Amino acid sequence: MNFSTLLCLMLMLVQLWPCSLSTQNHSAQSTNQSFTAVRRVKRGWVWEPLFVTEEQTSMVPVYIGQLKSDLDKQDGNLKYILTGEGAGSTFIIDENNGKIYVTQKLDREKKSFYTLRAQAISRSTQLPVEPESEFIIKVRDINDHEPQFLDGPYVATVPEMSPEGTSVTQVTATDGDDPSYGNSARLLYSLIQGQPYFSVEPKTGVIRMASQMDRETKDQYLVIIQAKDMVGQAGAFSATATVTINLSDINDNPPKFQQRLYHMSISEEAPVGTTVGKVFAEDSDIGENAAMNYSIEEDSPGVFDIITNNETQEGIILLKKRVDYESKRRYSIRAKVVNRYIDYRFLKEGPFEDKTVVKISVEDADEPPVFTLENYVMEIAEGAMVGSLVGVVTARDPDDDDSPVRYSIVHGMHLKRQFSINEHNGTIITTRPLDREIASWHNITVTATETRNPEKISEANVYIQVLDVNDHAPEFSKYYETFVCENAVSGQLIQSISAVDQDDSEEGHHFYFSLAQEATNNSHFIVKDNQDNTAGIFTAKSGFRRQEQFYFYLPILILDNGNPPLTSTNTLTITVCNCDTEVNTFYCRYGAFMYAMGLSTEALVAVLACILILLVFFLAIVAIRQQRKKSPFSEKMEEFRENIVRYDDEGGGEEDTEAFDISALRTRTVMRTHKPRKKVTTEIHSLYRQSLQVGPDSAIFRQFISEKLEEANTDPTVPPYDSLQTYAFEGTGSLAGSLSSLGSNMSDVDQSYDYLTDWGPHFKQLAGMYASHRSAGD
């Protein structure tokens, strides 16, 4: 025994010494003292860890273990009591020896342990000899649960051509058994289906690529994974899960044209932008990995172009320039296709592009004539004689048969035909004189038509410029009102003038001003040319008198620089004003007007005063007459209003018979005897008067209509087409008849108004007035 061991034993003896003293004192004390004395007593429970196996079924209680106190002398004096979870039902204890039994089947997955308390009591004193102690009974697991894949079935995606060992996905199974006891919950994964393309890690369930796979060969695989507990030992439970693995596409295939040579054709009449044909390249990839771009190589003229249809991935060849069968009949181009998105990992396997040859034939067509120029510009001098040559346009048939061409000018409806063209040779001549000042440019459209096929027509624009000829003399730029004061001094500037010319000068206009020859010697004014197309008018003497001469007419000669130069004489009117230094324009104009009228100011005032007096007198007479003018029937106006009815409605023809009963108007009993007027002007008027007293069914009315119809047929002024003649029928039931004197040449004296007394009391006043008027006339 070494020194360290001896030292440990000595320390243990020192620690146990107080306990031995407390034991001796305890034995000396009275037995009626409580077990829970002040001094601490060492616990005397003796038991092993308690376990019970789940799912045990037995007709008798199953022994689990035993609780025992070191104070138990096996004399039956101690009584064991069990309390806590399941005590008395699930678990029972033999109170004499402390043995514990389980009476029911337990399930660890529902409850994995039970907490209980044990106590030992002296039967003689009924006092505890051991303090109450807590212990645990654990439920021991057995393999009674199968593994489960809670997330299955699984779907995973991995890029094609992935290298070996690439992780695809992970599957996980669970087991309801206790993982801390035994191997019931220890799982192992294995591959049932999926070799040799995939593998699975036994402990983690990670599925990995076992070889490189091509999506274009097969794009989906079904893998079955098995999970087995008990580490795969005999009697283990197992479960399986399916994993669908899809291979995603990568750009590992280049595009390939379906044909090495394409044949197409295009008509020479086809406009720019016409589709010539389509080419197509196949790509085994999908999605954006199959996207491609087409282009054209070896097409130096640039006649064709190609675009990519992103939906169908076709290359569409378009006409970029017009083709001509007579110039070139065949084209050969090389089309190229390239993947739009390239995976550079696979470039070592070759370029991701392809090429093909496209041969295009031009088809002949009957083309319209072609002008040598699209636009012609011609010139002609203004004032040229009718029939002068303007220019020549030329067009020819581009086809092999070279059909003759006929020319014409497209004339607008609102344009004057100032030009004509020879339909055989395209010579354009004038048909009217041209004036540049009216129109300096003329735009016409010339057509060329094949004689053998008139439907083939082409057009060309001809722009004709009218060249200027100096045919307009210069003139004053505006009308000048020039005034000079009576006290003007010699050499005083009274007016600045300028000129304009309608002609067009290439070098710019330059005008020369001077006095006309007839005014050079006796003129009171001089003209000074400023050499800048302006001139100044100056006085040549001092002092002017209006009484002697009110106006001066100054002839001014203006010369231009045209070829040949033209001159014009413009007269400047100078008015003499009564002023000191500054001219009052209004006063001078007033004086000039009075001078032209030959009146003085006093005479003009007198004339205006007379006109005003006459106007006032006329207005006074009109006002007096208005005051004296009164109506002769003012006293009985209300009585007349009660008997006079005015109708403004226009008749609607036969439809009016539905709204009004016209039978009363045709009543013969109310018709008075007609008294014909003497000396009727025409027979038509007489028939019209008689028709007013009869109905439309009478012979007189029909005769009236016949006369009017004959008159309309024989009248040369009526329109040369059928017209509707409307005649009014006023009715025949009025007792008053017509009061109109139209168509009668008799005076009021010759007429008899005795019948007014038969009209009733309402017309008594009127009858008295006319009777008194007649007696007065007699």
PDB file of N, CA and C in Angstrom, residues 435-502:
ATOM      1  N   ASP A 435     -45.301  82.385-116.829  1.00  0.00           N
ATOM      2  CA  ASP A 435     -44.908  83.619-116.144  1.00  0.00           C
ATOM      3  C   ASP A 435     -44.284  83.225-114.815  1.00  0.00           C
ATOM      4  N   ARG A 436     -43.000  83.525-114.650  1.00  0.00           N
ATOM      5  CA  ARG A 436     -42.313  83.147-113.423  1.00  0.00           C
ATOM      6  C   ARG A 436     -42.880  83.857-112.214  1.00  0.00           C
ATOM      7  N   GLU A 437     -43.374  85.080-112.405  1.00  0.00           N
ATOM      8  CA  GLU A 437     -43.923  85.811-111.271  1.00  0.00           C
ATOM      9  C   GLU A 437     -45.229  85.202-110.761  1.00  0.00           C
ATOM     10  N   ILE A 438     -45.906  84.410-111.586  1.00  0.00           N
ATOM     11  CA  ILE A 438     -47.111  83.702-111.138  1.00  0.00           C
ATOM     12  C   ILE A 438     -46.733  82.363-110.523  1.00  0.00           C
ATOM     13  N   ALA A 439     -45.878  81.606-111.172  1.00  0.00           N
ATOM     14  CA  ALA A 439     -45.423  80.306-110.648  1.00  0.00           C
ATOM     15  C   ALA A 439     -44.021  80.066-111.156  1.00  0.00           C
ATOM     16  N   SER A 440     -43.086  79.931-110.239  1.00  0.00           N
ATOM     17  CA  SER A 440     -41.693  79.735-110.629  1.00  0.00           C
ATOM     18  C   SER A 440     -41.358  78.263-110.823  1.00  0.00           C
ATOM     19  N   TRP A 441     -42.149  77.356-110.272  1.00  0.00           N
ATOM     20  CA  TRP A 441     -41.937  75.911-110.435  1.00  0.00           C
ATOM     21  C   TRP A 441     -43.251  75.251-110.845  1.00  0.00           C
ATOM     22  N   HIS A 442     -43.114  74.222-111.674  1.00  0.00           N
ATOM     23  CA  HIS A 442     -44.257  73.405-112.068  1.00  0.00           C
ATOM     24  C   HIS A 442     -43.869  71.939-111.871  1.00  0.00           C
ATOM     25  N   ASN A 443     -44.728  71.225-111.151  1.00  0.00           N
ATOM     26  CA  ASN A 443     -44.489  69.797-110.891  1.00  0.00           C
ATOM     27  C   ASN A 443     -45.532  68.985-111.644  1.00  0.00           C
ATOM     28  N   ILE A 444     -45.054  68.114-112.492  1.00  0.00           N
ATOM     29  CA  ILE A 444     -45.969  67.271-113.257  1.00  0.00           C
ATOM     30  C   ILE A 444     -45.546  65.821-113.085  1.00  0.00           C
ATOM     31  N   THR A 445     -46.482  64.936-113.326  1.00  0.00           N
ATOM     32  CA  THR A 445     -46.234  63.496-113.241  1.00  0.00           C
ATOM     33  C   THR A 445     -46.417  62.895-114.626  1.00  0.00           C
ATOM     34  N   VAL A 446     -45.378  62.187-115.078  1.00  0.00           N
ATOM     35  CA  VAL A 446     -45.383  61.564-116.398  1.00  0.00           C
ATOM     36  C   VAL A 446     -45.502  60.056-116.202  1.00  0.00           C
ATOM     37  N   THR A 447     -46.363  59.429-116.970  1.00  0.00           N
ATOM     38  CA  THR A 447     -46.537  57.978-116.908  1.00  0.00           C
ATOM     39  C   THR A 447     -46.014  57.357-118.193  1.00  0.00           C
ATOM     40  N   ALA A 448     -45.491  56.137-118.037  1.00  0.00           N
ATOM     41  CA  ALA A 448     -45.042  55.344-119.183  1.00  0.00           C
ATOM     42  C   ALA A 448     -45.804  54.032-119.145  1.00  0.00           C
ATOM     43  N   THR A 449     -46.477  53.688-120.232  1.00  0.00           N
ATOM     44  CA  THR A 449     -47.340  52.511-120.304  1.00  0.00           C
ATOM     45  C   THR A 449     -46.878  51.618-121.443  1.00  0.00           C
ATOM     46  N   GLU A 450     -46.827  50.311-121.145  1.00  0.00           N
ATOM     47  CA  GLU A 450     -46.500  49.364-122.208  1.00  0.00           C
ATOM     48  C   GLU A 450     -47.668  49.300-123.200  1.00  0.00           C
ATOM     49  N   THR A 451     -47.339  49.340-124.459  1.00  0.00           N
ATOM     50  CA  THR A 451     -48.391  49.278-125.478  1.00  0.00           C
ATOM     51  C   THR A 451     -49.003  47.887-125.564  1.00  0.00           C
ATOM     52  N   ARG A 452     -48.229  46.849-125.263  1.00  0.00           N
ATOM     53  CA  ARG A 452     -48.740  45.486-125.358  1.00  0.00           C
ATOM     54  C   ARG A 452     -49.493  45.068-124.092  1.00  0.00           C
ATOM     55  N   ASN A 453     -49.189  45.686-123.010  1.00  0.00           N
ATOM     56  CA  ASN A 453     -49.873  45.378-121.751  1.00  0.00           C
ATOM     57  C   ASN A 453     -50.148  46.696-121.033  1.00  0.00           C
ATOM     58  N   PRO A 454     -51.284  47.311-121.290  1.00  0.00           N
ATOM     59  CA  PRO A 454     -51.554  48.637-120.717  1.00  0.00           C
ATOM     60  C   PRO A 454     -51.636  48.649-119.185  1.00  0.00           C
ATOM     61  N   GLU A 455     -51.716  47.487-118.579  1.00  0.00           N
ATOM     62  CA  GLU A 455     -51.774  47.468-117.112  1.00  0.00           C
ATOM     63  C   GLU A 455     -50.420  47.763-116.482  1.00  0.00           C
ATOM     64  N   LYS A 456     -49.357  47.642-117.240  1.00  0.00           N
ATOM     65  CA  LYS A 456     -48.015  47.906-116.729  1.00  0.00           C
ATOM     66  C   LYS A 456     -47.703  49.382-116.927  1.00  0.00           C
ATOM     67  N   ILE A 457     -47.776  50.114-115.834  1.00  0.00           N
ATOM     68  CA  ILE A 457     -47.594  51.566-115.874  1.00  0.00           C
ATOM     69  C   ILE A 457     -46.590  51.949-114.795  1.00  0.00           C
ATOM     70  N   SER A 458     -45.740  52.882-115.108  1.00  0.00           N
ATOM     71  CA  SER A 458     -44.815  53.449-114.124  1.00  0.00           C
ATOM     72  C   SER A 458     -44.877  54.972-114.230  1.00  0.00           C
ATOM     73  N   GLU A 459     -44.447  55.622-113.170  1.00  0.00           N
ATOM     74  CA  GLU A 459     -44.540  57.074-113.091  1.00  0.00           C
ATOM     75  C   GLU A 459     -43.184  57.674-112.756  1.00  0.00           C
ATOM     76  N   ALA A 460     -43.031  58.924-113.148  1.00  0.00           N
ATOM     77  CA  ALA A 460     -41.834  59.696-112.820  1.00  0.00           C
ATOM     78  C   ALA A 460     -42.253  61.144-112.587  1.00  0.00           C
ATOM     79  N   ASN A 461     -41.585  61.784-111.656  1.00  0.00           N
ATOM     80  CA  ASN A 461     -41.865  63.184-111.345  1.00  0.00           C
ATOM     81  C   ASN A 461     -40.958  64.090-112.177  1.00  0.00           C
ATOM     82  N   VAL A 462     -41.562  65.120-112.747  1.00  0.00           N
ATOM     83  CA  VAL A 462     -40.812  66.086-113.549  1.00  0.00           C
ATOM     84  C   VAL A 462     -40.999  67.453-112.901  1.00  0.00           C
ATOM     85  N   TYR A 463     -39.898  68.068-112.500  1.00  0.00           N
ATOM     86  CA  TYR A 463     -39.913  69.387-111.866  1.00  0.00           C
ATOM     87  C   TYR A 463     -39.371  70.396-112.873  1.00  0.00           C
ATOM     88  N   ILE A 464     -40.217  71.340-113.257  1.00  0.00           N
ATOM     89  CA  ILE A 464     -39.861  72.319-114.294  1.00  0.00           C
ATOM     90  C   ILE A 464     -39.715  73.682-113.626  1.00  0.00           C
ATOM     91  N   GLN A 465     -38.541  74.250-113.753  1.00  0.00           N
ATOM     92  CA  GLN A 465     -38.270  75.579-113.199  1.00  0.00           C
ATOM     93  C   GLN A 465     -38.397  76.624-114.316  1.00  0.00           C
ATOM     94  N   VAL A 466     -39.168  77.653-114.040  1.00  0.00           N
ATOM     95  CA  VAL A 466     -39.338  78.751-114.990  1.00  0.00           C
ATOM     96  C   VAL A 466     -38.248  79.786-114.693  1.00  0.00           C
ATOM     97  N   LEU A 467     -37.351  79.958-115.658  1.00  0.00           N
ATOM     98  CA  LEU A 467     -36.244  80.890-115.479  1.00  0.00           C
ATOM     99  C   LEU A 467     -36.733  82.326-115.700  1.00  0.00           C
ATOM    100  N   ASP A 468     -36.191  83.203-114.927  1.00  0.00           N
ATOM    101  CA  ASP A 468     -36.636  84.589-114.960  1.00  0.00           C
ATOM    102  C   ASP A 468     -36.091  85.313-116.190  1.00  0.00           C
ATOM    103  N   VAL A 469     -36.946  86.176-116.761  1.00  0.00           N
ATOM    104  CA  VAL A 469     -36.570  87.091-117.835  1.00  0.00           C
ATOM    105  C   VAL A 469     -36.944  88.490-117.372  1.00  0.00           C
ATOM    106  N   ASN A 470     -36.087  89.427-117.625  1.00  0.00           N
ATOM    107  CA  ASN A 470     -36.331  90.792-117.153  1.00  0.00           C
ATOM    108  C   ASN A 470     -37.452  91.407-117.990  1.00  0.00           C
ATOM    109  N   ASP A 471     -38.680  91.096-117.565  1.00  0.00           N
ATOM    110  CA  ASP A 471     -39.842  91.599-118.301  1.00  0.00           C
ATOM    111  C   ASP A 471     -40.720  92.502-117.443  1.00  0.00           C
ATOM    112  N   HIS A 472     -40.260  92.868-116.266  1.00  0.00           N
ATOM    113  CA  HIS A 472     -41.009  93.779-115.402  1.00  0.00           C
ATOM    114  C   HIS A 472     -40.121  94.953-115.036  1.00  0.00           C
ATOM    115  N   ALA A 473     -40.607  96.145-115.327  1.00  0.00           N
ATOM    116  CA  ALA A 473     -39.865  97.352-114.978  1.00  0.00           C
ATOM    117  C   ALA A 473     -40.007  97.630-113.485  1.00  0.00           C
ATOM    118  N   PRO A 474     -39.027  98.266-112.883  1.00  0.00           N
ATOM    119  CA  PRO A 474     -39.132  98.600-111.457  1.00  0.00           C
ATOM    120  C   PRO A 474     -40.210  99.655-111.228  1.00  0.00           C
ATOM    121  N   GLU A 475     -40.707  99.719-110.000  1.00  0.00           N
ATOM    122  CA  GLU A 475     -41.751 100.676-109.630  1.00  0.00           C
ATOM    123  C   GLU A 475     -41.603 101.000-108.154  1.00  0.00           C
ATOM    124  N   PHE A 476     -42.349 102.040-107.755  1.00  0.00           N
ATOM    125  CA  PHE A 476     -42.308 102.423-106.346  1.00  0.00           C
ATOM    126  C   PHE A 476     -42.685 101.227-105.473  1.00  0.00           C
ATOM    127  N   SER A 477     -42.006 101.097-104.338  1.00  0.00           N
ATOM    128  CA  SER A 477     -42.316  99.998-103.427  1.00  0.00           C
ATOM    129  C   SER A 477     -43.656 100.191-102.743  1.00  0.00           C
ATOM    130  N   LYS A 478     -44.170 101.428-102.680  1.00  0.00           N
ATOM    131  CA  LYS A 478     -45.467 101.698-102.085  1.00  0.00           C
ATOM    132  C   LYS A 478     -45.954 103.055-102.594  1.00  0.00           C
ATOM    133  N   TYR A 479     -47.190 103.398-102.198  1.00  0.00           N
ATOM    134  CA  TYR A 479     -47.728 104.703-102.570  1.00  0.00           C
ATOM    135  C   TYR A 479     -47.224 105.735-101.567  1.00  0.00           C
ATOM    136  N   TYR A 480     -46.638 106.787-102.085  1.00  0.00           N
ATOM    137  CA  TYR A 480     -46.041 107.823-101.229  1.00  0.00           C
ATOM    138  C   TYR A 480     -46.954 109.038-101.173  1.00  0.00           C
ATOM    139  N   GLU A 481     -47.225 109.520 -99.961  1.00  0.00           N
ATOM    140  CA  GLU A 481     -47.889 110.809 -99.738  1.00  0.00           C
ATOM    141  C   GLU A 481     -46.815 111.799 -99.327  1.00  0.00           C
ATOM    142  N   THR A 482     -46.513 112.724-100.227  1.00  0.00           N
ATOM    143  CA  THR A 482     -45.405 113.651-100.005  1.00  0.00           C
ATOM    144  C   THR A 482     -45.957 115.056 -99.804  1.00  0.00           C
ATOM    145  N   PHE A 483     -45.486 115.724 -98.764  1.00  0.00           N
ATOM    146  CA  PHE A 483     -45.911 117.084 -98.434  1.00  0.00           C
ATOM    147  C   PHE A 483     -44.686 117.975 -98.320  1.00  0.00           C
ATOM    148  N   VAL A 484     -44.894 119.260 -98.678  1.00  0.00           N
ATOM    149  CA  VAL A 484     -43.843 120.257 -98.544  1.00  0.00           C
ATOM    150  C   VAL A 484     -44.452 121.525 -97.943  1.00  0.00           C
ATOM    151  N   CYS A 485     -43.756 122.117 -96.997  1.00  0.00           N
ATOM    152  CA  CYS A 485     -44.252 123.337 -96.352  1.00  0.00           C
ATOM    153  C   CYS A 485     -44.032 124.548 -97.271  1.00  0.00           C
ATOM    154  N   GLU A 486     -44.886 125.533 -97.066  1.00  0.00           N
ATOM    155  CA  GLU A 486     -44.785 126.729 -97.904  1.00  0.00           C
ATOM    156  C   GLU A 486     -43.472 127.460 -97.658  1.00  0.00           C
ATOM    157  N   ASN A 487     -42.964 127.367 -96.436  1.00  0.00           N
ATOM    158  CA  ASN A 487     -41.735 128.097 -96.130  1.00  0.00           C
ATOM    159  C   ASN A 487     -40.512 127.204 -96.194  1.00  0.00           C
ATOM    160  N   ALA A 488     -40.595 126.057 -96.953  1.00  0.00           N
ATOM    161  CA  ALA A 488     -39.447 125.173 -97.077  1.00  0.00           C
ATOM    162  C   ALA A 488     -38.303 125.890 -97.772  1.00  0.00           C
ATOM    163  N   VAL A 489     -37.099 125.540 -97.333  1.00  0.00           N
ATOM    164  CA  VAL A 489     -35.894 126.167 -97.896  1.00  0.00           C
ATOM    165  C   VAL A 489     -35.325 125.264 -98.973  1.00  0.00           C
ATOM    166  N   SER A 490     -34.449 125.776 -99.760  1.00  0.00           N
ATOM    167  CA  SER A 490     -33.843 125.004-100.841  1.00  0.00           C
ATOM    168  C   SER A 490     -32.913 123.940-100.251  1.00  0.00           C
ATOM    169  N   GLY A 491     -32.962 122.731-100.872  1.00  0.00           N
ATOM    170  CA  GLY A 491     -32.112 121.632-100.412  1.00  0.00           C
ATOM    171  C   GLY A 491     -32.689 120.843 -99.252  1.00  0.00           C
ATOM    172  N   GLN A 492     -33.935 121.075 -98.914  1.00  0.00           N
ATOM    173  CA  GLN A 492     -34.561 120.373 -97.789  1.00  0.00           C
ATOM    174  C   GLN A 492     -35.094 119.015 -98.264  1.00  0.00           C
ATOM    175  N   LEU A 493     -34.798 117.930 -97.481  1.00  0.00           N
ATOM    176  CA  LEU A 493     -35.294 116.587 -97.799  1.00  0.00           C
ATOM    177  C   LEU A 493     -36.762 116.490 -97.414  1.00  0.00           C
ATOM    178  N   ILE A 494     -37.599 116.115 -98.377  1.00  0.00           N
ATOM    179  CA  ILE A 494     -39.029 116.016 -98.081  1.00  0.00           C
ATOM    180  C   ILE A 494     -39.559 114.586 -98.225  1.00  0.00           C
ATOM    181  N   GLN A 495     -38.773 113.689 -98.876  1.00  0.00           N
ATOM    182  CA  GLN A 495     -39.265 112.312 -99.035  1.00  0.00           C
ATOM    183  C   GLN A 495     -38.107 111.389 -99.392  1.00  0.00           C
ATOM    184  N   SER A 496     -38.130 110.156 -98.844  1.00  0.00           N
ATOM    185  CA  SER A 496     -37.215 109.083 -99.249  1.00  0.00           C
ATOM    186  C   SER A 496     -38.034 108.018 -99.950  1.00  0.00           C
ATOM    187  N   ILE A 497     -37.541 107.554-101.085  1.00  0.00           N
ATOM    188  CA  ILE A 497     -38.294 106.589-101.881  1.00  0.00           C
ATOM    189  C   ILE A 497     -37.427 105.363-102.138  1.00  0.00           C
ATOM    190  N   SER A 498     -38.091 104.252-102.442  1.00  0.00           N
ATOM    191  CA  SER A 498     -37.413 103.016-102.824  1.00  0.00           C
ATOM    192  C   SER A 498     -38.247 102.342-103.897  1.00  0.00           C
ATOM    193  N   ALA A 499     -37.690 101.255-104.495  1.00  0.00           N
ATOM    194  CA  ALA A 499     -38.355 100.591-105.613  1.00  0.00           C
ATOM    195  C   ALA A 499     -38.309  99.083-105.421  1.00  0.00           C
ATOM    196  N   VAL A 500     -39.187  98.402-106.134  1.00  0.00           N
ATOM    197  CA  VAL A 500     -39.223  96.938-106.151  1.00  0.00           C
ATOM    198  C   VAL A 500     -39.333  96.486-107.589  1.00  0.00           C
ATOM    199  N   ASP A 501     -38.948  95.212-107.806  1.00  0.00           N
ATOM    200  CA  ASP A 501     -39.002  94.631-109.137  1.00  0.00           C
ATOM    201  C   ASP A 501     -39.479  93.190-108.987  1.00  0.00           C
ATOM    202  N   GLN A 502     -40.479  92.787-109.732  1.00  0.00           N
ATOM    203  CA  GLN A 502     -41.019  91.435-109.643  1.00  0.00           C
ATOM    204  C   GLN A 502     -40.086  90.394-110.236  1.00  0.00           C
TER     205      GLN A 502
END
